[in-house]
Short mmCIF file of C-alpha atoms in Angstrom, two decimals:
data_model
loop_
_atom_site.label_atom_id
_atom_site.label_comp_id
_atom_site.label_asym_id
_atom_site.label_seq_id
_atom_site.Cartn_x
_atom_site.Cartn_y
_atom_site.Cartn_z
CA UNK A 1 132.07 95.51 101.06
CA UNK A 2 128.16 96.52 100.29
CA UNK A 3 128.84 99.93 101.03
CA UNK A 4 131.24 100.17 98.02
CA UNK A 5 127.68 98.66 96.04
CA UNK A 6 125.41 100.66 97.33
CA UNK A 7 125.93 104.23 98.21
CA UNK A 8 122.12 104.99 99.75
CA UNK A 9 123.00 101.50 102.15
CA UNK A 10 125.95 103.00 103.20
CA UNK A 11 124.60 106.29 104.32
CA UNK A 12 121.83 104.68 105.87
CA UNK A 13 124.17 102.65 108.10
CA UNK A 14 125.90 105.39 108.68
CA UNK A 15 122.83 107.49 109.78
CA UNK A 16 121.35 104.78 111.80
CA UNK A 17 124.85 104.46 113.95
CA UNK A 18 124.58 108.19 114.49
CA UNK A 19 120.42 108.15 115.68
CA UNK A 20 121.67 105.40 118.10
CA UNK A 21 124.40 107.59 119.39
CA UNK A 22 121.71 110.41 119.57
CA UNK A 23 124.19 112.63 117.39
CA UNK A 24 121.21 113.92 115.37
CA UNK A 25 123.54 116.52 114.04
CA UNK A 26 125.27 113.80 112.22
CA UNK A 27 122.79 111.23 111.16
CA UNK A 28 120.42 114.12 109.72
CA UNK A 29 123.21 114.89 106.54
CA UNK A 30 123.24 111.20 105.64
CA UNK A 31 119.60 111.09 105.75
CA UNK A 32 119.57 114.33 103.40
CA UNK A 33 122.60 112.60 101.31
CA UNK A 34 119.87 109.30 100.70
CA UNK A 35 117.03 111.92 99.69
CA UNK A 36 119.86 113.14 97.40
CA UNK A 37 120.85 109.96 95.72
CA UNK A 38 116.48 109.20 94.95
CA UNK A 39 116.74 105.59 95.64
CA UNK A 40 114.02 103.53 93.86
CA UNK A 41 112.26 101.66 96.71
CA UNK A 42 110.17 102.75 99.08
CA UNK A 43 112.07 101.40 102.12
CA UNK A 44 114.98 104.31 102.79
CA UNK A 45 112.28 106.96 102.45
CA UNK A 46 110.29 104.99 105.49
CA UNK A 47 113.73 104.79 107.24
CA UNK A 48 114.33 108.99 107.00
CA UNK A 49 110.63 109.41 108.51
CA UNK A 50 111.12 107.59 111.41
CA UNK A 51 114.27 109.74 112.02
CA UNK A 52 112.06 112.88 111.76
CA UNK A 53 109.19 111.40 113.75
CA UNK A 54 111.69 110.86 116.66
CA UNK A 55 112.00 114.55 116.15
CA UNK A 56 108.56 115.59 115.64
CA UNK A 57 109.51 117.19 112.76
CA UNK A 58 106.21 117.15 110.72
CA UNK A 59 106.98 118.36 107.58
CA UNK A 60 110.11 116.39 107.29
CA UNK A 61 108.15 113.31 107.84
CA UNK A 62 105.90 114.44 105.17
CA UNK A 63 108.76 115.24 102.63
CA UNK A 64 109.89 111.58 103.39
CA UNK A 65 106.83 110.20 102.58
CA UNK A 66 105.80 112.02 99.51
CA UNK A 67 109.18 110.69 97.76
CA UNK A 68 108.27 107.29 98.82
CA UNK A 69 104.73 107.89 97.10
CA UNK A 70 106.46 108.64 94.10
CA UNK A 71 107.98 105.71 94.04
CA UNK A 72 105.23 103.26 94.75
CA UNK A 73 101.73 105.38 94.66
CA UNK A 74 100.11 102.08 96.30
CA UNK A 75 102.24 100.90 99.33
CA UNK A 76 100.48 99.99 101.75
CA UNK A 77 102.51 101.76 104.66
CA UNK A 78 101.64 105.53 103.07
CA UNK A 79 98.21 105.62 104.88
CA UNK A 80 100.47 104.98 108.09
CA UNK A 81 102.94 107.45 107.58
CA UNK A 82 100.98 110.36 105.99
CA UNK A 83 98.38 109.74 108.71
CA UNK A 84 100.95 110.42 111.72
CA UNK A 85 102.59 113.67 109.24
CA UNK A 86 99.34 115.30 110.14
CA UNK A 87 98.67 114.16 113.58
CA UNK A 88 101.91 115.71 114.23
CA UNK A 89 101.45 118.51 112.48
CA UNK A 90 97.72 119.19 113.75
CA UNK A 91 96.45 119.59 110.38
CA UNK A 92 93.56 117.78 108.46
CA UNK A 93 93.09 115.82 111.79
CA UNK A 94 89.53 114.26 109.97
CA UNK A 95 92.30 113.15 107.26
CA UNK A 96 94.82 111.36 109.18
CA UNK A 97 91.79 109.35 111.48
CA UNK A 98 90.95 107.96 107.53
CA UNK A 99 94.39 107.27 106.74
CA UNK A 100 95.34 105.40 110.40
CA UNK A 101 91.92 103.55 110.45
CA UNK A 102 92.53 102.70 106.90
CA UNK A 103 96.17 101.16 107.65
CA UNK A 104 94.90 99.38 110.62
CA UNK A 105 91.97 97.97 108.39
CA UNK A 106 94.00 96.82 105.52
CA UNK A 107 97.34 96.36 106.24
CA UNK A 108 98.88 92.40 107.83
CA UNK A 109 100.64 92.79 110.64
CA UNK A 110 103.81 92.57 109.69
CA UNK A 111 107.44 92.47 111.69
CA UNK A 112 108.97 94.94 108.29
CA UNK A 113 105.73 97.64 108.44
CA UNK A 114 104.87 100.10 111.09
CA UNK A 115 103.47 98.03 113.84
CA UNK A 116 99.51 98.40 114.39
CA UNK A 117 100.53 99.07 118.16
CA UNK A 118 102.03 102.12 116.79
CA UNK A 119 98.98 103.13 114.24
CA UNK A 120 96.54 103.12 117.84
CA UNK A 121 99.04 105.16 119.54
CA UNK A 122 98.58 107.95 117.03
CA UNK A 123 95.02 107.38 116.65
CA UNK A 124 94.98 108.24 120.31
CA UNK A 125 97.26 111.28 119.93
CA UNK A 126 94.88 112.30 117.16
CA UNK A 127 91.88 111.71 119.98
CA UNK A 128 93.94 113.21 122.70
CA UNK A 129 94.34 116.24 120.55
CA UNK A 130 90.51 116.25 119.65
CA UNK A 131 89.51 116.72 123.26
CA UNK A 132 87.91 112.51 122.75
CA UNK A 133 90.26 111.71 125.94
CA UNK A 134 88.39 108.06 126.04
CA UNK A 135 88.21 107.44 122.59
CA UNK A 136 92.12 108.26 123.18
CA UNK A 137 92.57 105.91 126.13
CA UNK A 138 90.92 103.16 124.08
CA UNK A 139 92.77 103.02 121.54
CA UNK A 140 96.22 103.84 124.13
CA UNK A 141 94.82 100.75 125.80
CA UNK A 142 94.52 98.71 121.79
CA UNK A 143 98.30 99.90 121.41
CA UNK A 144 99.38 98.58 124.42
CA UNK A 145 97.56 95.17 124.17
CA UNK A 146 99.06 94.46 121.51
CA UNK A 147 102.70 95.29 122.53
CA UNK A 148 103.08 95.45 125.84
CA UNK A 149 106.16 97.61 125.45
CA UNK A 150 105.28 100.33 123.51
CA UNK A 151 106.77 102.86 125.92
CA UNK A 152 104.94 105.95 124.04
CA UNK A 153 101.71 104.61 124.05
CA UNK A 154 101.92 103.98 128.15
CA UNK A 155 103.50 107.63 128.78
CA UNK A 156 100.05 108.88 126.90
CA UNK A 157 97.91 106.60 128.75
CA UNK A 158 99.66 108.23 132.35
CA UNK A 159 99.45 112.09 130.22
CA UNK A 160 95.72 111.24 129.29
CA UNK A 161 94.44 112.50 133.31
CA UNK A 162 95.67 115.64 132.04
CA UNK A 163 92.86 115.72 128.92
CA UNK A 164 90.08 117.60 129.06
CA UNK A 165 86.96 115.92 127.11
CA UNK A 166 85.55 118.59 124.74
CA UNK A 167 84.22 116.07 122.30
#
């Protein structure tokens, strides 16, 4: 079978069936095994930062992406993914509003890329985070329009009463 061919596809399988079974304890040393084994495309690093985005895990999903940069300095998804590694992590916020706007600006939309529904809902968590609570809404409102079920982005839009406009 392919997993005898290719080692990184067969602990990504592997680590996928485990995420799905919420047994993070398991999926996370496959993940670590395909960071191990340096695959040459860009696509398994992408994979191993949505894992730690699930997670929040900020500097994971920055370690992801940074290996994936070394790979191919100009994909296109790196401006995503390095945008929402330091909304999550609260740092360089001006940053990661260039990077997202950037993605959303240049990037097709595209069924194999991180969806623009997603790049609004972090652009409002950036907001959100900001104190810009209707800047965050609108783009909350952007995500949702264009996928009506992006679950995170309509949990933020109910959270967003809770923000308190400094900005």
């Amino acid at each position: 079978g392919a997993s005898r061919l290719d080692p990184v596809e067969a602990h990504l399988s592997r680590a996928q069936f485990y995420a799905d079974k919420k047994k993070t304890e398991l999926a996370e040393p496959e993940y670590r095994q395909v960071l191990a084994a340096q695959p040459r495309r860009v696509k398994p690093y992408y994979e191993i930062a949505d894992f730690y985005l699930a997670r929040s895990d900020a500097a994971r999903v920055e370690e992801a992406v940074e290996r994936a940069a070394r790979v191919d300095p100009r994909d296109p998804q790196l401006n995503f993914y390095r945008g929402v590694a330091r909304v999550l992590a609260g740092s360089r916020l001006g940053e990661a509003d260039q990077l997202l706007k950037t993605y959303l600006s240049t990037v097709p939309k595209r069924s194999d890329y991180a969806s623009h529904s997603a790049a609004h809902h972090w652009l409002g968590r950036l907001y959100a985070r900001q104190g810009k609570c209707d800047a965050a809404g609108d783009e909350y409102r952007q995500a949702i329009k264009l996928d009506s079920n992006n679950k995170n982005a309509q949990q933020a839009l109910r959270g967003l009463k809770n923000c308190v406009n400094t900005k």
